[in-house]
Every structure is written in C-alpha cells, then in structure tokens.
PDB file of C-alpha atoms in Angstrom:
ATOM      1  CA  MET A   1      43.557  57.431  66.801  1.00  0.00           C
ATOM      2  CA  SER A   2      43.956  59.792  69.769  1.00  0.00           C
ATOM      3  CA  LYS A   3      43.521  58.784  73.397  1.00  0.00           C
ATOM      4  CA  GLU A   4      40.184  60.637  73.623  1.00  0.00           C
ATOM      5  CA  ASP A   5      38.853  58.746  70.592  1.00  0.00           C
ATOM      6  CA  LYS A   6      39.947  55.440  72.105  1.00  0.00           C
ATOM      7  CA  ASP A   7      38.083  56.317  75.292  1.00  0.00           C
ATOM      8  CA  LYS A   8      34.933  57.054  73.275  1.00  0.00           C
ATOM      9  CA  VAL A   9      35.001  53.678  71.511  1.00  0.00           C
ATOM     10  CA  GLN A  10      32.688  51.272  73.271  1.00  0.00           C
ATOM     11  CA  ILE A  11      34.070  47.751  73.540  1.00  0.00           C
ATOM     12  CA  ILE A  12      31.372  45.088  73.765  1.00  0.00           C
ATOM     13  CA  ASP A  13      32.289  41.607  74.909  1.00  0.00           C
ATOM     14  CA  LYS A  14      30.297  38.952  73.053  1.00  0.00           C
ATOM     15  CA  GLU A  15      30.063  35.292  73.853  1.00  0.00           C
ATOM     16  CA  LEU A  16      31.268  32.708  71.351  1.00  0.00           C
ATOM     17  CA  ASP A  17      29.276  29.497  71.084  1.00  0.00           C
ATOM     18  CA  LEU A  18      31.825  26.632  71.031  1.00  0.00           C
ATOM     19  CA  SER A  19      29.366  23.759  71.050  1.00  0.00           C
ATOM     20  CA  ASN A  20      30.534  22.679  67.528  1.00  0.00           C
ATOM     21  CA  ALA A  21      34.252  23.398  68.065  1.00  0.00           C
ATOM     22  CA  GLY A  22      35.129  19.721  67.861  1.00  0.00           C
ATOM     23  CA  ARG A  23      33.366  19.145  64.539  1.00  0.00           C
ATOM     24  CA  GLY A  24      35.616  18.617  61.498  1.00  0.00           C
ATOM     25  CA  VAL A  25      34.679  20.521  58.333  1.00  0.00           C
ATOM     26  CA  TRP A  26      36.037  20.710  54.781  1.00  0.00           C
ATOM     27  CA  LEU A  27      37.281  23.817  53.030  1.00  0.00           C
ATOM     28  CA  VAL A  28      36.308  23.463  49.367  1.00  0.00           C
ATOM     29  CA  LYS A  29      37.493  25.761  46.588  1.00  0.00           C
ATOM     30  CA  VAL A  30      35.080  25.727  43.625  1.00  0.00           C
ATOM     31  CA  PRO A  31      35.282  27.373  40.184  1.00  0.00           C
ATOM     32  CA  LYS A  32      33.692  30.765  39.723  1.00  0.00           C
ATOM     33  CA  TYR A  33      30.863  29.496  37.530  1.00  0.00           C
ATOM     34  CA  ILE A  34      29.749  27.089  40.297  1.00  0.00           C
ATOM     35  CA  ALA A  35      29.872  29.821  42.942  1.00  0.00           C
ATOM     36  CA  GLN A  36      27.694  32.062  40.758  1.00  0.00           C
ATOM     37  CA  LYS A  37      25.119  29.274  40.343  1.00  0.00           C
ATOM     38  CA  TRP A  38      25.026  28.574  44.075  1.00  0.00           C
ATOM     39  CA  GLU A  39      24.539  32.268  44.871  1.00  0.00           C
ATOM     40  CA  LYS A  40      21.414  32.300  42.685  1.00  0.00           C
ATOM     41  CA  ALA A  41      20.016  29.126  44.236  1.00  0.00           C
ATOM     42  CA  PRO A  42      17.416  29.415  47.033  1.00  0.00           C
ATOM     43  CA  SER A  43      18.373  28.173  50.495  1.00  0.00           C
ATOM     44  CA  ASN A  44      16.194  25.046  50.345  1.00  0.00           C
ATOM     45  CA  MET A  45      17.531  23.739  47.007  1.00  0.00           C
ATOM     46  CA  ASP A  46      19.901  20.786  46.601  1.00  0.00           C
ATOM     47  CA  VAL A  47      22.844  22.183  44.677  1.00  0.00           C
ATOM     48  CA  GLY A  48      24.973  19.061  44.257  1.00  0.00           C
ATOM     49  CA  LYS A  49      25.733  15.497  45.256  1.00  0.00           C
ATOM     50  CA  LEU A  50      29.017  14.470  46.827  1.00  0.00           C
ATOM     51  CA  ARG A  51      30.352  10.948  46.286  1.00  0.00           C
ATOM     52  CA  ILE A  52      33.184   9.428  48.321  1.00  0.00           C
ATOM     53  CA  SER A  53      34.672   6.141  47.176  1.00  0.00           C
ATOM     54  CA  LYS A  54      37.246   4.444  49.353  1.00  0.00           C
ATOM     55  CA  THR A  55      39.685   1.777  48.162  1.00  0.00           C
ATOM     56  CA  PRO A  56      41.840  -0.037  50.727  1.00  0.00           C
ATOM     57  CA  GLY A  57      45.390   1.243  50.658  1.00  0.00           C
ATOM     58  CA  GLN A  58      44.554   4.282  48.505  1.00  0.00           C
ATOM     59  CA  LYS A  59      43.357   7.823  49.044  1.00  0.00           C
ATOM     60  CA  ALA A  60      39.630   8.390  49.009  1.00  0.00           C
ATOM     61  CA  GLN A  61      38.220   9.563  45.669  1.00  0.00           C
ATOM     62  CA  VAL A  62      35.797  12.469  45.990  1.00  0.00           C
ATOM     63  CA  SER A  63      33.550  13.711  43.171  1.00  0.00           C
ATOM     64  CA  LEU A  64      30.850  16.372  42.874  1.00  0.00           C
ATOM     65  CA  SER A  65      27.841  16.348  40.563  1.00  0.00           C
ATOM     66  CA  LEU A  66      25.657  19.416  40.131  1.00  0.00           C
ATOM     67  CA  THR A  67      21.918  18.839  40.346  1.00  0.00           C
ATOM     68  CA  PRO A  68      19.575  19.529  37.395  1.00  0.00           C
ATOM     69  CA  ALA A  69      17.784  22.138  39.524  1.00  0.00           C
ATOM     70  CA  VAL A  70      20.961  24.255  39.686  1.00  0.00           C
ATOM     71  CA  LEU A  71      21.588  23.909  35.961  1.00  0.00           C
ATOM     72  CA  ALA A  72      17.987  24.982  35.271  1.00  0.00           C
ATOM     73  CA  LEU A  73      18.561  28.362  36.981  1.00  0.00           C
ATOM     74  CA  ASP A  74      20.189  29.595  33.759  1.00  0.00           C
ATOM     75  CA  PRO A  75      19.525  27.085  30.955  1.00  0.00           C
ATOM     76  CA  ASP A  76      21.345  29.166  28.301  1.00  0.00           C
ATOM     77  CA  GLU A  77      24.639  28.932  30.161  1.00  0.00           C
ATOM     78  CA  LYS A  78      26.143  25.500  29.716  1.00  0.00           C
ATOM     79  CA  ILE A  79      28.584  24.475  32.456  1.00  0.00           C
ATOM     80  CA  PRO A  80      30.247  21.155  33.365  1.00  0.00           C
ATOM     81  CA  THR A  81      28.250  18.984  35.747  1.00  0.00           C
ATOM     82  CA  GLU A  82      30.882  16.445  36.829  1.00  0.00           C
ATOM     83  CA  HIS A  83      33.845  17.493  38.957  1.00  0.00           C
ATOM     84  CA  VAL A  84      36.709  15.873  40.828  1.00  0.00           C
ATOM     85  CA  LEU A  85      37.829  17.119  44.239  1.00  0.00           C
ATOM     86  CA  ASP A  86      41.549  16.910  45.032  1.00  0.00           C
ATOM     87  CA  VAL A  87      41.993  16.321  48.769  1.00  0.00           C
ATOM     88  CA  SER A  88      44.906  17.687  50.821  1.00  0.00           C
ATOM     89  CA  GLN A  89      45.450  17.523  54.560  1.00  0.00           C
ATOM     90  CA  VAL A  90      45.702  20.648  56.691  1.00  0.00           C
ATOM     91  CA  THR A  91      49.063  20.663  58.481  1.00  0.00           C
ATOM     92  CA  LYS A  92      50.957  23.325  60.438  1.00  0.00           C
ATOM     93  CA  GLN A  93      47.774  25.399  60.532  1.00  0.00           C
ATOM     94  CA  THR A  94      44.702  25.711  62.670  1.00  0.00           C
ATOM     95  CA  LEU A  95      41.755  26.971  60.640  1.00  0.00           C
ATOM     96  CA  GLY A  96      38.199  27.388  61.815  1.00  0.00           C
ATOM     97  CA  VAL A  97      34.822  28.387  60.408  1.00  0.00           C
ATOM     98  CA  PHE A  98      32.854  31.068  62.254  1.00  0.00           C
ATOM     99  CA  SER A  99      29.362  32.471  61.748  1.00  0.00           C
ATOM    100  CA  HIS A 100      27.256  35.149  63.304  1.00  0.00           C
ATOM    101  CA  MET A 101      23.545  35.846  63.530  1.00  0.00           C
ATOM    102  CA  ALA A 102      22.551  39.485  63.137  1.00  0.00           C
ATOM    103  CA  PRO A 103      20.152  41.015  65.725  1.00  0.00           C
ATOM    104  CA  THR A 104      17.294  41.199  63.188  1.00  0.00           C
ATOM    105  CA  GLU A 105      17.630  37.517  62.299  1.00  0.00           C
ATOM    106  CA  LEU A 106      17.954  36.595  65.953  1.00  0.00           C
ATOM    107  CA  ALA A 107      14.831  38.615  66.814  1.00  0.00           C
ATOM    108  CA  ALA A 108      12.853  36.780  64.125  1.00  0.00           C
ATOM    109  CA  VAL A 109      13.995  33.388  65.420  1.00  0.00           C
ATOM    110  CA  THR A 110      13.246  34.373  69.020  1.00  0.00           C
ATOM    111  CA  ALA A 111       9.812  35.668  68.087  1.00  0.00           C
ATOM    112  CA  SER A 112       8.909  32.480  66.228  1.00  0.00           C
ATOM    113  CA  ASN A 113      10.084  30.378  69.169  1.00  0.00           C
ATOM    114  CA  GLY A 114       8.034  32.574  71.511  1.00  0.00           C
ATOM    115  CA  LYS A 115       4.894  32.089  69.443  1.00  0.00           C
ATOM    116  CA  GLU A 116       5.375  28.333  69.467  1.00  0.00           C
ATOM    117  CA  ASN A 117       5.777  28.418  73.256  1.00  0.00           C
ATOM    118  CA  GLY A 118       2.812  30.794  73.697  1.00  0.00           C
ATOM    119  CA  SER A 119       4.879  33.748  74.957  1.00  0.00           C
ATOM    120  CA  ALA A 120       6.236  36.943  73.406  1.00  0.00           C
ATOM    121  CA  ALA A 121      10.001  37.635  73.205  1.00  0.00           C
ATOM    122  CA  SER A 122      12.281  40.309  71.747  1.00  0.00           C
ATOM    123  CA  ALA A 123      15.997  40.679  71.086  1.00  0.00           C
ATOM    124  CA  THR A 124      18.099  43.561  72.264  1.00  0.00           C
ATOM    125  CA  PRO A 125      20.437  45.447  69.830  1.00  0.00           C
ATOM    126  CA  ASP A 126      23.501  43.907  71.493  1.00  0.00           C
ATOM    127  CA  SER A 127      22.258  40.327  71.249  1.00  0.00           C
ATOM    128  CA  GLU A 128      24.303  39.349  68.162  1.00  0.00           C
ATOM    129  CA  LYS A 129      25.392  35.703  68.433  1.00  0.00           C
ATOM    130  CA  LEU A 130      28.750  34.313  67.339  1.00  0.00           C
ATOM    131  CA  TYR A 131      29.282  30.620  66.597  1.00  0.00           C
ATOM    132  CA  MET A 132      32.217  28.389  65.792  1.00  0.00           C
ATOM    133  CA  GLU A 133      30.936  25.960  63.196  1.00  0.00           C
ATOM    134  CA  GLY A 134      33.940  23.642  63.265  1.00  0.00           C
ATOM    135  CA  ARG A 135      37.621  23.122  62.633  1.00  0.00           C
ATOM    136  CA  ILE A 136      38.930  22.644  59.076  1.00  0.00           C
ATOM    137  CA  VAL A 137      40.506  19.218  58.753  1.00  0.00           C
ATOM    138  CA  GLN A 138      40.818  18.926  54.966  1.00  0.00           C
ATOM    139  CA  LYS A 139      41.191  21.223  51.955  1.00  0.00           C
ATOM    140  CA  LEU A 140      39.604  20.253  48.668  1.00  0.00           C
ATOM    141  CA  GLU A 141      40.003  21.860  45.259  1.00  0.00           C
ATOM    142  CA  CYS A 142      37.155  21.273  42.824  1.00  0.00           C
ATOM    143  CA  ARG A 143      38.217  20.900  39.192  1.00  0.00           C
ATOM    144  CA  PRO A 144      36.020  20.005  36.234  1.00  0.00           C
ATOM    145  CA  ILE A 145      36.504  16.970  34.066  1.00  0.00           C
ATOM    146  CA  ALA A 146      37.997  18.030  30.714  1.00  0.00           C
ATOM    147  CA  ASP A 147      35.025  17.118  28.537  1.00  0.00           C
ATOM    148  CA  THR A 148      33.551  18.918  25.519  1.00  0.00           C
ATOM    149  CA  CYS A 149      31.377  21.203  27.646  1.00  0.00           C
ATOM    150  CA  TYR A 150      34.371  22.391  29.689  1.00  0.00           C
ATOM    151  CA  MET A 151      36.472  23.002  26.567  1.00  0.00           C
ATOM    152  CA  LYS A 152      33.725  25.186  25.076  1.00  0.00           C
ATOM    153  CA  LEU A 153      33.430  27.108  28.358  1.00  0.00           C
ATOM    154  CA  LYS A 154      37.204  27.657  28.482  1.00  0.00           C
ATOM    155  CA  LEU A 155      37.297  28.756  24.840  1.00  0.00           C
ATOM    156  CA  GLU A 156      34.534  31.281  25.472  1.00  0.00           C
ATOM    157  CA  SER A 157      36.332  32.703  28.511  1.00  0.00           C
ATOM    158  CA  ILE A 158      39.546  33.087  26.472  1.00  0.00           C
ATOM    159  CA  ARG A 159      37.614  34.846  23.703  1.00  0.00           C
ATOM    160  CA  LYS A 160      36.044  37.295  26.149  1.00  0.00           C
ATOM    161  CA  ALA A 161      39.405  37.997  27.789  1.00  0.00           C
ATOM    162  CA  SER A 162      40.992  38.759  24.405  1.00  0.00           C
ATOM    163  CA  GLU A 163      38.329  41.306  23.442  1.00  0.00           C
ATOM    164  CA  PRO A 164      39.681  44.884  23.627  1.00  0.00           C
ATOM    165  CA  GLN A 165      38.182  46.944  26.408  1.00  0.00           C
ATOM    166  CA  ARG A 166      38.222  50.089  24.280  1.00  0.00           C
ATOM    167  CA  ARG A 167      36.502  50.267  20.933  1.00  0.00           C
ATOM    168  CA  VAL A 168      36.289  52.901  18.234  1.00  0.00           C
ATOM    169  CA  GLN A 169      32.719  54.035  17.696  1.00  0.00           C
ATOM    170  CA  PRO A 170      31.507  56.368  14.931  1.00  0.00           C
ATOM    171  CA  ILE A 171      29.880  59.591  16.147  1.00  0.00           C
ATOM    172  CA  ASP A 172      26.859  60.842  14.220  1.00  0.00           C
ATOM    173  CA  LYS A 173      26.723  64.317  15.758  1.00  0.00           C
ATOM    174  CA  ILE A 174      29.218  66.835  17.071  1.00  0.00           C
ATOM    175  CA  VAL A 175      30.296  66.333  20.654  1.00  0.00           C
ATOM    176  CA  GLN A 176      30.255  69.712  22.357  1.00  0.00           C
ATOM    177  CA  ASN A 177      32.219  68.671  25.429  1.00  0.00           C
ATOM    178  CA  TYR A 178      35.451  67.764  23.655  1.00  0.00           C
ATOM    179  CA  LYS A 179      36.238  70.228  20.884  1.00  0.00           C
ATOM    180  CA  PRO A 180      39.690  70.138  19.285  1.00  0.00           C
ATOM    181  CA  VAL A 181      42.021  72.998  20.182  1.00  0.00           C
ATOM    182  CA  LYS A 182      42.572  75.331  17.275  1.00  0.00           C
ATOM    183  CA  ASP A 183      46.063  76.293  18.340  1.00  0.00           C
ATOM    184  CA  HIS A 184      48.097  75.252  21.353  1.00  0.00           C
ATOM    185  CA  ALA A 185      49.523  77.790  23.753  1.00  0.00           C
ATOM    186  CA  HIS A 186      53.150  76.689  23.298  1.00  0.00           C
ATOM    187  CA  ASN A 187      52.869  77.123  19.503  1.00  0.00           C
ATOM    188  CA  ILE A 188      51.541  80.661  19.930  1.00  0.00           C
ATOM    189  CA  GLU A 189      54.314  81.488  22.376  1.00  0.00           C
ATOM    190  CA  TYR A 190      56.962  80.138  20.003  1.00  0.00           C
ATOM    191  CA  ARG A 191      55.686  82.226  17.060  1.00  0.00           C
ATOM    192  CA  GLU A 192      55.532  85.396  19.152  1.00  0.00           C
ATOM    193  CA  ARG A 193      59.075  84.854  20.395  1.00  0.00           C
ATOM    194  CA  LYS A 194      60.403  84.331  16.874  1.00  0.00           C
ATOM    195  CA  LYS A 195      58.531  87.404  15.703  1.00  0.00           C
ATOM    196  CA  ALA A 196      60.020  89.484  18.534  1.00  0.00           C
ATOM    197  CA  GLU A 197      63.533  88.332  17.682  1.00  0.00           C
ATOM    198  CA  GLY A 198      63.011  89.300  14.095  1.00  0.00           C
ATOM    199  CA  LYS A 199      63.953  87.470  10.957  1.00  0.00           C
ATOM    200  CA  LYS A 200      67.673  87.155  10.310  1.00  0.00           C
ATOM    201  CA  ALA A 201      68.471  89.284   7.285  1.00  0.00           C
ATOM    202  CA  ARG A 202      71.412  88.636   4.990  1.00  0.00           C
ATOM    203  CA  ASP A 203      74.149  91.197   5.360  1.00  0.00           C
ATOM    204  CA  ASP A 204      76.662  92.104   2.677  1.00  0.00           C
ATOM    205  CA  LYS A 205      79.119  89.310   2.001  1.00  0.00           C
ATOM    206  CA  ASN A 206      82.151  91.509   2.676  1.00  0.00           C
ATOM    207  CA  ALA A 207      80.686  92.618   6.006  1.00  0.00           C
ATOM    208  CA  VAL A 208      80.136  89.020   7.020  1.00  0.00           C
ATOM    209  CA  MET A 209      83.688  88.106   6.013  1.00  0.00           C
ATOM    210  CA  ASP A 210      85.033  90.986   8.116  1.00  0.00           C
ATOM    211  CA  MET A 211      83.123  89.650  11.125  1.00  0.00           C
ATOM    212  CA  LEU A 212      84.517  86.180  10.487  1.00  0.00           C
ATOM    213  CA  PHE A 213      88.127  87.412  10.169  1.00  0.00           C
ATOM    214  CA  HIS A 214      87.732  89.443  13.329  1.00  0.00           C
ATOM    215  CA  ALA A 215      86.418  86.375  15.157  1.00  0.00           C
ATOM    216  CA  PHE A 216      89.231  84.128  13.912  1.00  0.00           C
ATOM    217  CA  GLU A 217      91.778  86.631  15.217  1.00  0.00           C
ATOM    218  CA  LYS A 218      90.634  85.639  18.714  1.00  0.00           C
ATOM    219  CA  HIS A 219      90.347  81.879  18.217  1.00  0.00           C
ATOM    220  CA  GLN A 220      91.562  79.482  15.549  1.00  0.00           C
ATOM    221  CA  TYR A 221      88.601  77.065  15.618  1.00  0.00           C
ATOM    222  CA  TYR A 222      84.804  77.606  15.805  1.00  0.00           C
ATOM    223  CA  ASN A 223      81.733  75.454  15.441  1.00  0.00           C
ATOM    224  CA  ILE A 224      78.809  76.570  13.303  1.00  0.00           C
ATOM    225  CA  LYS A 225      76.548  77.479  16.246  1.00  0.00           C
ATOM    226  CA  ASP A 226      79.051  79.967  17.622  1.00  0.00           C
ATOM    227  CA  LEU A 227      79.579  81.546  14.210  1.00  0.00           C
ATOM    228  CA  VAL A 228      75.800  81.951  13.760  1.00  0.00           C
ATOM    229  CA  LYS A 229      75.612  83.797  17.093  1.00  0.00           C
ATOM    230  CA  ILE A 230      78.575  86.008  16.198  1.00  0.00           C
ATOM    231  CA  THR A 231      77.406  86.993  12.708  1.00  0.00           C
ATOM    232  CA  ASN A 232      73.609  86.738  13.260  1.00  0.00           C
ATOM    233  CA  GLN A 233      73.212  85.329   9.734  1.00  0.00           C
ATOM    234  CA  PRO A 234      71.046  82.503   8.351  1.00  0.00           C
ATOM    235  CA  ILE A 235      72.946  79.246   8.635  1.00  0.00           C
ATOM    236  CA  SER A 236      72.631  78.344   4.956  1.00  0.00           C
ATOM    237  CA  TYR A 237      73.988  81.757   3.851  1.00  0.00           C
ATOM    238  CA  LEU A 238      76.783  81.583   6.421  1.00  0.00           C
ATOM    239  CA  LYS A 239      77.901  78.143   5.215  1.00  0.00           C
ATOM    240  CA  GLU A 240      78.201  79.458   1.653  1.00  0.00           C
ATOM    241  CA  ILE A 241      80.644  82.127   2.834  1.00  0.00           C
ATOM    242  CA  LEU A 242      82.523  79.733   5.113  1.00  0.00           C
ATOM    243  CA  LYS A 243      83.211  77.379   2.212  1.00  0.00           C
ATOM    244  CA  ASP A 244      85.026  80.235   0.433  1.00  0.00           C
ATOM    245  CA  VAL A 245      87.295  81.306   3.285  1.00  0.00           C
ATOM    246  CA  CYS A 246      87.392  78.359   5.727  1.00  0.00           C
ATOM    247  CA  ASP A 247      88.164  74.666   5.902  1.00  0.00           C
ATOM    248  CA  TYR A 248      85.923  72.156   7.706  1.00  0.00           C
ATOM    249  CA  ASN A 249      87.827  69.675   9.884  1.00  0.00           C
ATOM    250  CA  MET A 250      86.689  66.071   9.579  1.00  0.00           C
ATOM    251  CA  LYS A 251      89.255  64.540  11.954  1.00  0.00           C
ATOM    252  CA  ASN A 252      90.172  64.899  15.588  1.00  0.00           C
ATOM    253  CA  PRO A 253      91.221  66.782  17.623  1.00  0.00           C
ATOM    254  CA  HIS A 254      89.156  69.579  15.988  1.00  0.00           C
ATOM    255  CA  LYS A 255      86.438  67.501  14.362  1.00  0.00           C
ATOM    256  CA  ASN A 256      83.339  69.400  13.115  1.00  0.00           C
ATOM    257  CA  MET A 257      85.126  72.745  13.584  1.00  0.00           C
ATOM    258  CA  TRP A 258      85.822  75.519  11.080  1.00  0.00           C
ATOM    259  CA  GLU A 259      89.194  77.269  10.627  1.00  0.00           C
ATOM    260  CA  LEU A 260      90.514  79.773   8.106  1.00  0.00           C
ATOM    261  CA  LYS A 261      92.188  78.540   4.936  1.00  0.00           C
ATOM    262  CA  LYS A 262      95.959  78.746   4.811  1.00  0.00           C
ATOM    263  CA  GLU A 263      95.956  81.759   2.490  1.00  0.00           C
ATOM    264  CA  TYR A 264      93.902  83.741   5.020  1.00  0.00           C
ATOM    265  CA  ARG A 265      95.821  82.747   8.125  1.00  0.00           C
ATOM    266  CA  HIS A 266      98.371  85.077   9.720  1.00  0.00           C
ATOM    267  CA  TYR A 267      98.983  83.273  12.995  1.00  0.00           C
ATOM    268  CA  LYS A 268     102.500  83.720  14.345  1.00  0.00           C
ATOM    269  CA  THR A 269     104.619  80.603  14.586  1.00  0.00           C
ATOM    270  CA  GLU A 270     106.466  79.614  17.712  1.00  0.00           C
ATOM    271  CA  GLU A 271     109.813  80.729  16.183  1.00  0.00           C
ATOM    272  CA  GLN A 272     108.436  84.203  15.392  1.00  0.00           C
ATOM    273  CA  LYS A 273     107.070  84.471  18.929  1.00  0.00           C
ATOM    274  CA  ASP A 274     110.486  83.512  20.361  1.00  0.00           C
ATOM    275  CA  GLU A 275     112.277  86.072  18.113  1.00  0.00           C
ATOM    276  CA  GLU A 276     109.915  88.861  19.167  1.00  0.00           C
ATOM    277  CA  LYS A 277     110.380  87.910  22.802  1.00  0.00           C
ATOM    278  CA  THR A 278     114.199  87.924  22.387  1.00  0.00           C
ATOM    279  CA  LYS A 279     114.104  91.342  20.725  1.00  0.00           C
ATOM    280  CA  SER A 280     111.903  92.761  23.459  1.00  0.00           C
ATOM    281  CA  ASP A 281     114.233  91.362  26.139  1.00  0.00           C
ATOM    282  CA  GLY A 282     117.315  92.796  24.354  1.00  0.00           C
ATOM    283  CA  SER A 283     115.825  96.232  24.029  1.00  0.00           C
ATOM    284  CA  SER A 284     114.930  96.301  27.718  1.00  0.00           C
ATOM    285  CA  ASP A 285     118.528  95.320  28.682  1.00  0.00           C
ATOM    286  CA  SER A 286     120.084  98.065  26.534  1.00  0.00           C
ATOM    287  CA  GLU A 287     117.940 100.630  28.248  1.00  0.00           C
TER     288      GLU A 287
END
C-alpha cells in the first residue's frame, strides 16, 4: 500500500466495553453434527443441559445432554444425545471472547428503548459497539459416548467418505461440446515428415557391400545406427548383408559393434607399419 493510500484510509477509534472482562468463560469444542443442529435452532430454544458433578479429591465430571427440541429439528437424522466433556486448564495463554453489535442491530435496540422511555432515538453509522464477554479459563472437548447410535453415525460417515467423487454415467445423446479428435496434429506432422524423407528402397546387394567395405576402410567398428545412416538401407535388409560379411561382437570392449570378417579384412599389422616406415626412412636417407 502506497503512502497516499495510507493517508486516504480513515482510522476510527472505537470504545471497547470491558464491564465483563473479569468474567470467566469456557471454550467448548463440539462435534460437527452438534454445531449444525445448534445453527438451525432459534435463539430462544434450549439446546442442551450441562451437568457438573464434583467428587472431593477428583476432577469435576462434566456431561452434556441434547434437548428433545434440538433433536426434533431433523427427526430423520439420528445423532447421539449424551456427551462427556473433557476439561483442561488454560495455561501460558490469555484468551478472551469478544463480540460486536452492528449499527443496524444497535439502532433497533436504541429505538425500542426510546419507545419504552417515550422518546425517539437513532444510531449513527459509526456507533458500532465492541464488547469483551469474558476471559477463557477452561477448555472443554465434547465427545460422544460410544453407544449404538454413535457407531451407526460413524459408520455412515466412513461410507460417505469412501464413495468416489467421480462416477461414470451413460450418455443417451451425443455431446456436441466434447467431440473426439479425428487425428492429432503430431501424428499428421510425423506422417508428412516420413513422406518427405521418402521410403528407403533396397539397393543392389553388391552396391551395399561396396558402401560397407568403403566405410570399414575408415573405421574398424560400427554400430547398426551408423551403418543405416551410411547406406540409407532398411535395417532388416542391411542386417542380412552384414551377417554375410561381418561379425557381431558380443563382448567388451567392442560390444554390440560390427566388424568385417577375417577373410575380408586387410588392415595392416604393426610389424608391416614399422617395415614401411623403415623403408621410407631409408629411402629418404639415400637421397
């Protein structure tokens, strides 16, 4: 946020009513099915009864029973009625409960009070009230008693969670929005490229052998991919010719490489190379 935007923001100081700041309140965590029932209940309905039993030398036992009126809000949905509240103290934290009254609600309350007092009153837009309802002194976690009703509820929730979110549904008519593609672009491009390169035709066997001998004069070993590029022949046809004039190495250091058979080789040995070198050196000295 820029400095100009910060200057435009209007900061309104509102008073906080601290008359109930010293009151201790409980923070209760309830299951989802209870929260949904309470949200449906009207404001003037009793939603449950809290029982606190104290035994000397032991922690207080707290239980919650839902009222029949709450259960009658949705008779088809069976939920547990008896619950136990596990109590824990709030330490190393300071938690509070705050509330606010919107201007419309405050105007209605002010108007009703004005009518009772015989005078008219109105609330300004900035008259929102903030209250501190109390300080949390205990945390309670509501858990149902593991009876038959709770087990059925848990089983139903597990069944719903295991249902697949996506289902296959039969379609009676053609869907126009999602038609299958007749042919993909990359397939068309591949066929056109192969067509442009042309189909590799088989040359005469002797011509292919001449190309192979000429290649092996340069190097002693070749793999099949290089020989295909050199001769431009189909790989199956080329292998047939290679089996006649070449050996396939199965061991290192020239594994998976082709070389000419012994009867077709005319590589010079090291001794022949040394003799030719000696002769060339002798002839140069005599000159």
